mmCIF file of C-alpha atoms in Angstrom:
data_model
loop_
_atom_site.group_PDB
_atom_site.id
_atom_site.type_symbol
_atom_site.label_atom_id
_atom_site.label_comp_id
_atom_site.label_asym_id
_atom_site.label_seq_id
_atom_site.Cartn_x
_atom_site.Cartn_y
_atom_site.Cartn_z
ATOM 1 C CA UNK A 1 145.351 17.617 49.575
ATOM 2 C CA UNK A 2 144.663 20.537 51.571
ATOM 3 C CA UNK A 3 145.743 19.367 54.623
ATOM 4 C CA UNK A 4 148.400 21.509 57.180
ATOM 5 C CA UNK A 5 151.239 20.219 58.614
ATOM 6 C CA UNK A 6 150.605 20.274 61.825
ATOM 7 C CA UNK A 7 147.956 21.213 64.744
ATOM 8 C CA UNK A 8 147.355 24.519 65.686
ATOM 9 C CA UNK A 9 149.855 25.326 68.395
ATOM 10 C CA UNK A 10 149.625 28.901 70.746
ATOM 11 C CA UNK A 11 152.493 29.915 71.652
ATOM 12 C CA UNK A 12 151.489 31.017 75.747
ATOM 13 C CA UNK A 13 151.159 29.558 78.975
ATOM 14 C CA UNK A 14 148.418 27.921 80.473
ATOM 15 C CA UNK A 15 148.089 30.746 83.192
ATOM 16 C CA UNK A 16 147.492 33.024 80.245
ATOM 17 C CA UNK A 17 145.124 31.301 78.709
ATOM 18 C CA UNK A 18 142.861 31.014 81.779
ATOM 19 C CA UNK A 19 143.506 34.558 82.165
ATOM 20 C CA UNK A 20 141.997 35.021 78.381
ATOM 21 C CA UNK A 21 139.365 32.887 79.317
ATOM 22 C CA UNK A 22 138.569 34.893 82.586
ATOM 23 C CA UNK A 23 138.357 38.584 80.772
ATOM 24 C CA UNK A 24 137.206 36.976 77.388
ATOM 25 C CA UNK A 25 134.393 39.610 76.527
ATOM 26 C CA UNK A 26 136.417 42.060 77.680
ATOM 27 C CA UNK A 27 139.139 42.027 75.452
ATOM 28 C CA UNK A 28 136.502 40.995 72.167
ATOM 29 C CA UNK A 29 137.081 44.375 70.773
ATOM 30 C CA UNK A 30 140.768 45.185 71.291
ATOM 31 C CA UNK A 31 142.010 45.330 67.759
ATOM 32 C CA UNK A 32 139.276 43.856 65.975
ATOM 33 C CA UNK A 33 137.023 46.305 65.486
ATOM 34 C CA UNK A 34 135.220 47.072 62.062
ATOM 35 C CA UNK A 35 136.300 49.937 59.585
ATOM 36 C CA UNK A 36 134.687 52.838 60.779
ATOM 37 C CA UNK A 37 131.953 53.725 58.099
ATOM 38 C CA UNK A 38 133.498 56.024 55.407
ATOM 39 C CA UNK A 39 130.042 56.846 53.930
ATOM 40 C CA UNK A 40 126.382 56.243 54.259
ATOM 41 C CA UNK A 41 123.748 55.413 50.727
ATOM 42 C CA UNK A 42 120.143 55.428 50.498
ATOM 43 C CA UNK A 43 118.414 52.987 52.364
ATOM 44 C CA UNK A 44 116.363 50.368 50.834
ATOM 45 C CA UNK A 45 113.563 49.130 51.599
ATOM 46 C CA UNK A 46 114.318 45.843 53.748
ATOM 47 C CA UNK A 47 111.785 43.078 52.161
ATOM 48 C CA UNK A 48 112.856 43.993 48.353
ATOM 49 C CA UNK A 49 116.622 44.103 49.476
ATOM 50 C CA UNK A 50 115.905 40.283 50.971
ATOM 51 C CA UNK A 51 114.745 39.416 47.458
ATOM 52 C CA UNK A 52 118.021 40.743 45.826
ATOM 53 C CA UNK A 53 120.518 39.310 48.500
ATOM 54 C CA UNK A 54 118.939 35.732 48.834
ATOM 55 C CA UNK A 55 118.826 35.594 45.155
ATOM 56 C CA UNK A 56 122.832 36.533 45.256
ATOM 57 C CA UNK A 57 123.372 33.867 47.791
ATOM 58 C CA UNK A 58 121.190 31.319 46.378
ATOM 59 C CA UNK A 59 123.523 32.037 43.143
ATOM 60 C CA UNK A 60 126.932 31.435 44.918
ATOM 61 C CA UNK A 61 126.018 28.241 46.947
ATOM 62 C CA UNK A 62 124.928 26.908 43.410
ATOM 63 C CA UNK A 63 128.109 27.504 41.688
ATOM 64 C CA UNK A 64 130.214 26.667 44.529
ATOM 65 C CA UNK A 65 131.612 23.856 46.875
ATOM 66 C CA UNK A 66 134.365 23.477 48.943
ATOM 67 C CA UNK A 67 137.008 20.752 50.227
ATOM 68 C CA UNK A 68 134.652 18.349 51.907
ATOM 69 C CA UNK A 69 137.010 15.578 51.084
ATOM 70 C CA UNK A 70 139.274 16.722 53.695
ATOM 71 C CA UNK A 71 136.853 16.825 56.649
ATOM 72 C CA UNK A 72 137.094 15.830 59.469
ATOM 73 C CA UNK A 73 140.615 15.658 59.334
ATOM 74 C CA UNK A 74 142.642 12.796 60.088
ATOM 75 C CA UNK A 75 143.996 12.278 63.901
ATOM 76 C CA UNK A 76 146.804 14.599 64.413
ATOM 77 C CA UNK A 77 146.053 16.899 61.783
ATOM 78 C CA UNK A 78 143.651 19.863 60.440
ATOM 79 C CA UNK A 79 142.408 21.510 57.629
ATOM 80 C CA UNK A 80 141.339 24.967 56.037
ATOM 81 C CA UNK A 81 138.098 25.560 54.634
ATOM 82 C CA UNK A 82 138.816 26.488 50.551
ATOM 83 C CA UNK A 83 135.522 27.212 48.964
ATOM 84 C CA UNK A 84 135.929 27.144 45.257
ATOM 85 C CA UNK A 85 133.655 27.411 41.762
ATOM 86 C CA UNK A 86 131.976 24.708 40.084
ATOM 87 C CA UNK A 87 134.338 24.607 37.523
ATOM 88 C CA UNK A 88 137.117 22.178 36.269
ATOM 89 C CA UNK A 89 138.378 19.638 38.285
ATOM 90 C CA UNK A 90 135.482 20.599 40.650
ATOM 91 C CA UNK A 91 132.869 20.381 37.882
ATOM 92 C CA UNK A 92 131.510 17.338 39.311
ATOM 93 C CA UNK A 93 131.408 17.990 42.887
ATOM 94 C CA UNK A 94 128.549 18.444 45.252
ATOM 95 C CA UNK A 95 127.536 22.190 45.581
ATOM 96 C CA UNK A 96 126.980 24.162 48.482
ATOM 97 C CA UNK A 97 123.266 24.500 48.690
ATOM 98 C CA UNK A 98 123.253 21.072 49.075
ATOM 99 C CA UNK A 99 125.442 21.247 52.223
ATOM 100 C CA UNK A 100 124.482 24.010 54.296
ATOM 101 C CA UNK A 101 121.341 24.307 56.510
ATOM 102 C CA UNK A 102 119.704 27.495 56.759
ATOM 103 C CA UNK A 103 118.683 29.760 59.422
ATOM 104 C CA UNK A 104 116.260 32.739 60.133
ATOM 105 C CA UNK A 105 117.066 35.488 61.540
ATOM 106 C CA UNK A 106 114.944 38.381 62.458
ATOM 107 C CA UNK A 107 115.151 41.961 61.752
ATOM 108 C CA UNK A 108 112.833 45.224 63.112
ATOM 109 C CA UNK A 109 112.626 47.516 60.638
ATOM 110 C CA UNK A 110 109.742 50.240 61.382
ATOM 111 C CA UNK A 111 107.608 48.084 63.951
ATOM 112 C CA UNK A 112 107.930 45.017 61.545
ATOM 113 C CA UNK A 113 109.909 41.865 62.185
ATOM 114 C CA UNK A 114 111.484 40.359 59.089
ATOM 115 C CA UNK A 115 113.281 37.366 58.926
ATOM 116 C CA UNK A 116 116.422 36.992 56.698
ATOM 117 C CA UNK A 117 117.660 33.569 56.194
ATOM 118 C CA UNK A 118 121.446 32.871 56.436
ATOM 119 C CA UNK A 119 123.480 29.848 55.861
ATOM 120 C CA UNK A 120 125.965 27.392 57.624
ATOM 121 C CA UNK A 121 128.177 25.370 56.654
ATOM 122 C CA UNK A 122 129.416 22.764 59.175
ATOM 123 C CA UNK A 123 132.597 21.372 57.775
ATOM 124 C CA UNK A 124 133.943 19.831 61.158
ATOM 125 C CA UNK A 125 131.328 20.130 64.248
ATOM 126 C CA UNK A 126 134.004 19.910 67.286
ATOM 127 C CA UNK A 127 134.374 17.816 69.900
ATOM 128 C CA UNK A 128 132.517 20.055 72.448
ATOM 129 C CA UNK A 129 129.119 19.642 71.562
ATOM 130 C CA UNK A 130 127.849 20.663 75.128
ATOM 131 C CA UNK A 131 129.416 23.945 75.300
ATOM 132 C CA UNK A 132 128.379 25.316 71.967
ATOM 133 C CA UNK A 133 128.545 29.349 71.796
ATOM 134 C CA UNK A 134 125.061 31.355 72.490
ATOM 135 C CA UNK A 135 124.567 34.752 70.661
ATOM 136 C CA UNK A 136 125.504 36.262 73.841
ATOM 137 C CA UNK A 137 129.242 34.462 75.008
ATOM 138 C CA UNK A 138 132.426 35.125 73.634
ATOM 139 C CA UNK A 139 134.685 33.240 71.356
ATOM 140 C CA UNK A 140 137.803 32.420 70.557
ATOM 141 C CA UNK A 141 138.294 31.926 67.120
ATOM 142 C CA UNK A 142 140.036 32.786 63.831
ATOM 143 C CA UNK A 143 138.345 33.766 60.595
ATOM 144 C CA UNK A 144 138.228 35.158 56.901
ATOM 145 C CA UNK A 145 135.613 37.569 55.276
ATOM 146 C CA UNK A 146 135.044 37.650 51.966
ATOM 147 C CA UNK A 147 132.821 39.273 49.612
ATOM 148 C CA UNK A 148 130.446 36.977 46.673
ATOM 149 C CA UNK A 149 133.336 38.260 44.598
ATOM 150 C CA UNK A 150 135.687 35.858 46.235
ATOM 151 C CA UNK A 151 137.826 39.100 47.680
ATOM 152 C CA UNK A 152 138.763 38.918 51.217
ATOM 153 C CA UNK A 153 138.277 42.349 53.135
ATOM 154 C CA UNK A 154 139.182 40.927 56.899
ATOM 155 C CA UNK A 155 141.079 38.238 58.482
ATOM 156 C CA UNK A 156 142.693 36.881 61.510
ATOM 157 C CA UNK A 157 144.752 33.682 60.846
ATOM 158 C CA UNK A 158 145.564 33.394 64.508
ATOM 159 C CA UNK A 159 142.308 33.303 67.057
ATOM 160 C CA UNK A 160 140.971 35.980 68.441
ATOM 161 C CA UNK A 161 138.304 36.972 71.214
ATOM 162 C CA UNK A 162 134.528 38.180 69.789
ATOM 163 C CA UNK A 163 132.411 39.104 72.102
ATOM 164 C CA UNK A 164 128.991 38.363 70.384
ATOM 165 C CA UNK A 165 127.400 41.375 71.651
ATOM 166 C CA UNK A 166 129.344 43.736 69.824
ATOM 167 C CA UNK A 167 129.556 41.939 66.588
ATOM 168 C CA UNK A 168 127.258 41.959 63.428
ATOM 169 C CA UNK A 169 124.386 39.746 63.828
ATOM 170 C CA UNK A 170 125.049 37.149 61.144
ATOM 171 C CA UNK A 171 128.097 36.856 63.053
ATOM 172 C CA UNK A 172 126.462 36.171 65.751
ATOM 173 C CA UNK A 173 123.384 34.072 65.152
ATOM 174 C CA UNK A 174 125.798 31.837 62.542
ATOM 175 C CA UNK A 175 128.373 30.583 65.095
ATOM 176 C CA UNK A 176 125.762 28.775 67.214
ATOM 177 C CA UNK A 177 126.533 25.649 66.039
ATOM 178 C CA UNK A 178 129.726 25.329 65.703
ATOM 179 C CA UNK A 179 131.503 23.570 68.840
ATOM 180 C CA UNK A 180 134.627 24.184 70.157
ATOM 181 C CA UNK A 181 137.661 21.899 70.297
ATOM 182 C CA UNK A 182 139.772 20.398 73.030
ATOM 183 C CA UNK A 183 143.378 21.794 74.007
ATOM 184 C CA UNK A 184 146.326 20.284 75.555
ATOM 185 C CA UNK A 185 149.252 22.348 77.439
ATOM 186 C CA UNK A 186 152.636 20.904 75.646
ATOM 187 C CA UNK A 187 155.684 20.890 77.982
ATOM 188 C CA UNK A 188 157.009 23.920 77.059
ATOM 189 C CA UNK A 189 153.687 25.655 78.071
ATOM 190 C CA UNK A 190 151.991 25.960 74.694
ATOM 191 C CA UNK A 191 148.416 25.083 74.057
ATOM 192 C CA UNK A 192 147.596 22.823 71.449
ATOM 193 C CA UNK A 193 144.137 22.832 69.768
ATOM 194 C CA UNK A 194 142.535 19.916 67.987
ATOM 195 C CA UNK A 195 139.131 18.377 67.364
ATOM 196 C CA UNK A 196 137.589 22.601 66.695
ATOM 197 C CA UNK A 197 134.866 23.186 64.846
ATOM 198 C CA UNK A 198 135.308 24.655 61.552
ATOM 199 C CA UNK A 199 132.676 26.059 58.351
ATOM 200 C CA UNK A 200 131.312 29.082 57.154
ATOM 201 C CA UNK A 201 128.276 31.027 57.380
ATOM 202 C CA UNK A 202 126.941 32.958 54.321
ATOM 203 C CA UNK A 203 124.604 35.765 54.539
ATOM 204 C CA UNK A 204 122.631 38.986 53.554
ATOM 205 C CA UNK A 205 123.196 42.411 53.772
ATOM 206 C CA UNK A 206 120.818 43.343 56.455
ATOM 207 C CA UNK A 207 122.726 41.023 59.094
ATOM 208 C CA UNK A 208 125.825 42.405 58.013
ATOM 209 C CA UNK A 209 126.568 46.264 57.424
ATOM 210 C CA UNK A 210 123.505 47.328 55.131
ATOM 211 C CA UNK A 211 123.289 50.475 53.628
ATOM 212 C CA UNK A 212 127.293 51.256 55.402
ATOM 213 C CA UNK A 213 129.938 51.358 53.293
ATOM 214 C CA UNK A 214 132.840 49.686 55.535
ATOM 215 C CA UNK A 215 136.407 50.250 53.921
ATOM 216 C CA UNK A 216 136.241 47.531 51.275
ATOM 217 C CA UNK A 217 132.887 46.689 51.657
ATOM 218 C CA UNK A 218 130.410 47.885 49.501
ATOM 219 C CA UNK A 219 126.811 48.573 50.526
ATOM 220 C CA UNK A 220 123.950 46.060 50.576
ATOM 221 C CA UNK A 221 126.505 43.425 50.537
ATOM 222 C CA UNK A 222 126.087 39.716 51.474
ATOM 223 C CA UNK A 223 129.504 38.593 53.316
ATOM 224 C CA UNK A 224 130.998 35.343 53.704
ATOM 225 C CA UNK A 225 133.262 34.351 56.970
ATOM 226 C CA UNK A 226 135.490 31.073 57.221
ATOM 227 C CA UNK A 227 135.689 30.367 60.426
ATOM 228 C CA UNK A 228 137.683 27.986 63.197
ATOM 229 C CA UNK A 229 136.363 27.715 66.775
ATOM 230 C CA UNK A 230 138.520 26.950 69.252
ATOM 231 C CA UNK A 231 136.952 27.569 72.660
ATOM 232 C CA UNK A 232 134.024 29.213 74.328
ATOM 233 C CA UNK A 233 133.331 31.812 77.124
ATOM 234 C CA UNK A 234 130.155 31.974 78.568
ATOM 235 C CA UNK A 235 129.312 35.570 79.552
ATOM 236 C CA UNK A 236 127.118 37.565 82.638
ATOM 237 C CA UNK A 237 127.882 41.382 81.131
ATOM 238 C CA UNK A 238 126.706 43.155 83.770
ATOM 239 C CA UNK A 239 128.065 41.034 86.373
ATOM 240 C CA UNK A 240 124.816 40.213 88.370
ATOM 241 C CA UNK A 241 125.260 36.473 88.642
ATOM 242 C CA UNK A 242 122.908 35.668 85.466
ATOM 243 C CA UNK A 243 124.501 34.327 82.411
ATOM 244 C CA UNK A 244 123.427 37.078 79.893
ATOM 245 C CA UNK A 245 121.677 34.225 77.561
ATOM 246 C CA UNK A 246 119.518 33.948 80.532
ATOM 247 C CA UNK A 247 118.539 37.521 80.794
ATOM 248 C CA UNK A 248 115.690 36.447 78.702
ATOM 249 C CA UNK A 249 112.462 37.093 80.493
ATOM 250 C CA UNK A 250 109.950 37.023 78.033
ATOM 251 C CA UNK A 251 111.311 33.418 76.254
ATOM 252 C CA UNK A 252 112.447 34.471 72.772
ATOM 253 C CA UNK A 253 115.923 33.092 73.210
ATOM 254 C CA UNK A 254 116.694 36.571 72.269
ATOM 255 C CA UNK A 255 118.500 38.320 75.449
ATOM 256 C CA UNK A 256 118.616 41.721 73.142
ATOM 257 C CA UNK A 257 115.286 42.855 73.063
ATOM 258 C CA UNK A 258 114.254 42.544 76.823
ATOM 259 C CA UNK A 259 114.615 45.963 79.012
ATOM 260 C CA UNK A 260 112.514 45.233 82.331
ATOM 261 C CA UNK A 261 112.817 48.819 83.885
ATOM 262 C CA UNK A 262 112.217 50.549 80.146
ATOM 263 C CA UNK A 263 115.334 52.393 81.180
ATOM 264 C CA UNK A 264 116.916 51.992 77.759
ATOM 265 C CA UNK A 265 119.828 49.313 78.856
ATOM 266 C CA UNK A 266 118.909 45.678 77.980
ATOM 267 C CA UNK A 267 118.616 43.414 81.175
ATOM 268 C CA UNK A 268 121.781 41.963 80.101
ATOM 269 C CA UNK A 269 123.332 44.924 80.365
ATOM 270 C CA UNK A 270 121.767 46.516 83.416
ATOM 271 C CA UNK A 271 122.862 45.209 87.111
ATOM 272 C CA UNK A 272 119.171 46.330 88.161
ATOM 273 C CA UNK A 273 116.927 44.903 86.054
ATOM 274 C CA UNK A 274 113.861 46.163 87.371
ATOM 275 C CA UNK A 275 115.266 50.078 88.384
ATOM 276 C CA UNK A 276 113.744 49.408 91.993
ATOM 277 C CA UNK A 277 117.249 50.574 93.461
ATOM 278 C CA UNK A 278 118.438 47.245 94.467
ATOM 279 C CA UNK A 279 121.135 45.243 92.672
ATOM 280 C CA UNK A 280 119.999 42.096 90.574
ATOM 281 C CA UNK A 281 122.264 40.100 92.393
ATOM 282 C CA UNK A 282 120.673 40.885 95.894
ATOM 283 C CA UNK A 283 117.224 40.106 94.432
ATOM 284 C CA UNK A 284 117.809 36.997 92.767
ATOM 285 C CA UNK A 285 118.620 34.126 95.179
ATOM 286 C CA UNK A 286 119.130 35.929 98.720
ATOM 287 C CA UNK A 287 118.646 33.099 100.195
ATOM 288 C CA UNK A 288 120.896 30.503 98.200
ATOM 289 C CA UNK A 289 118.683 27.855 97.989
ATOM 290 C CA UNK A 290 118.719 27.473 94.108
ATOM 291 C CA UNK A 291 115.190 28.945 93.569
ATOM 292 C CA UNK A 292 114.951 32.436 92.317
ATOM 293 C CA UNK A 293 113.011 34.467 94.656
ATOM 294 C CA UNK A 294 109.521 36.109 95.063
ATOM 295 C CA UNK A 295 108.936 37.148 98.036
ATOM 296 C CA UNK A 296 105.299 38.410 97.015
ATOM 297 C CA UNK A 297 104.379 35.172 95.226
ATOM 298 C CA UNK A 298 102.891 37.032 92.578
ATOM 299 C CA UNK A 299 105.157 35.448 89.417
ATOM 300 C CA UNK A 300 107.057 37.753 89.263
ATOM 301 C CA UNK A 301 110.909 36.844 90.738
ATOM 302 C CA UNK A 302 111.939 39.967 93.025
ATOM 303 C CA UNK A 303 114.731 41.106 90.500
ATOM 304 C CA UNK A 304 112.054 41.584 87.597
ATOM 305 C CA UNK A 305 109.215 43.118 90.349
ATOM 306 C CA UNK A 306 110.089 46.872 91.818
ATOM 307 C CA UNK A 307 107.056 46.647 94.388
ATOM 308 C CA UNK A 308 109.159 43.265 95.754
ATOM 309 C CA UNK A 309 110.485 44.164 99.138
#
């Protein structure tokens, strides 16, 4: 009943496309960055503003569901995620916490790690399940963002590039998941999308904006995005022949946290990881024989040891 009329078509070549593809993280924040932050509240402690927000989401996904009916959608067609109350004609229907899975996410917050648990919602998982986003590519998607309220304070109908380093980290950490779809190039040189994964991710404050007030987003609020993947670009920020998920030396899977040289720029960030004067990418496989090097077979690779030669 919810279904669209047709597949998702773009309406640009394929050499512009690979082009998007190419310069993906570069262009994440053209036009899609947040309201700049019109005021700032108290701060609240981060464990008893957990308690409040988990209780608020714990309250929607109970009174809630959405059109599971019409996913996956039918060859040749898609279908838009409408999440709607317990109420009615949907009385009777399954609710939300019973079709999400969760996720925890840590937070520092004055030498303490917390974790905040956030939810998915996997309404269609795509046809790419081998090239799934990491919290550190780009992607090419279109969303909503709504408030518990049901109000929507952001949205792109047509898919746009996030770079995932530069977004909000329930943003982030929610899209793992979801896989992207296949495309086609039509005759006329549009590119046609099907098979994309498609849900929505739910959660709290403190992986969202906080204590900010963004335009029409009040503080300590928990957000809600709709979203549609359509394709995936992996991502080496710095350029240094490393896939920035992989500038992850000390095995947390989080790329974020590690800064080799203490010079105050994340590896991922930094074309010499270890501030020795020599470029990561002349340190890391001079030799091209697939094994990173270490010259001083100490265990440390020469890119992450300044006393390598």
């Amino acid at each position: 009943m919810y279904l669209a009329e047709q597949i998702f078509v773009m309406k640009f070549n394929l050499k512009h496309f690979i082009l998007l593809l190419t310069v993906a993280f570069f262009l994440s924040g053209c036009g899609n960055n947040p309201p700049e932050i019109e005021e700032e509240v108290d701060v609240n402690n981060y464990s008893d503003q957990l308690l409040v927000d988990e209780a608020l989401l714990q309250a929607y996904l109970r009174t809630h569901t959405y059109n599971y009916e019409d996913f996956p959608p039918q060859a040749g067609e898609t279908a838009q995620i409408l999440i709607d109350t317990l109420a009615g004609d949907f009385a009777n229907k399954i609710p939300l916490i019973d079709l999400v899975e969760s996720i925890e996410v840590p937070v520092e917050s004055d030498g303490e790690t917390i974790n905040h648990r956030m939810y998915r919602l996997l309404a269609n998982q795509g046809e790419r399940t081998g090239f799934k986003p990491s919290i550190a590519d780009s992607v090419y998607l279109a969303y909503k963002g709504r408030l518990l309220d049901g109000s929507v304070f952001d949205q792109n109908q047509y898919p746009v590039w996030f770079d995932l380093a530069s977004v909000i980290s329930g943003f982030r950490y929610g899209l793992q998941e979801f896989a992207p779809g296949n495309y086609t190039v039509e005759n006329d040189g549009s590119i046609r999308f099907e098979d994309f994964g498609q849900g929505a991710i739910f959660f709290p404050s403190a992986l969202g904006y906080y204590s900010q007030i963004k335009s029409t987003i009040p503080a300590y609020s928990p957000l809600i995005f709709e979203v549609s993947v359509y394709t995936v670009n992996t991502a080496d920020h710095d350029f240094d022949g490393i896939l920035s998920i992989h500038e992850d030396p000390d095995g947390d899977g989080n790329p974020y946290n590690d800064d080799t040289d203490g010079d105050g720029l994340t590896n991922m960030f930094d074309a010499d990881d270890d501030g020795d004067g020599v470029l990561t990418i002349n340190e890391y496989d001079t030799d091209e024989d697939g094994v990173i090097d270490d010259d001083d077979n100490d265990g440390t690779p020469n890119y992450l040891d300044p006393d390598a030669a």
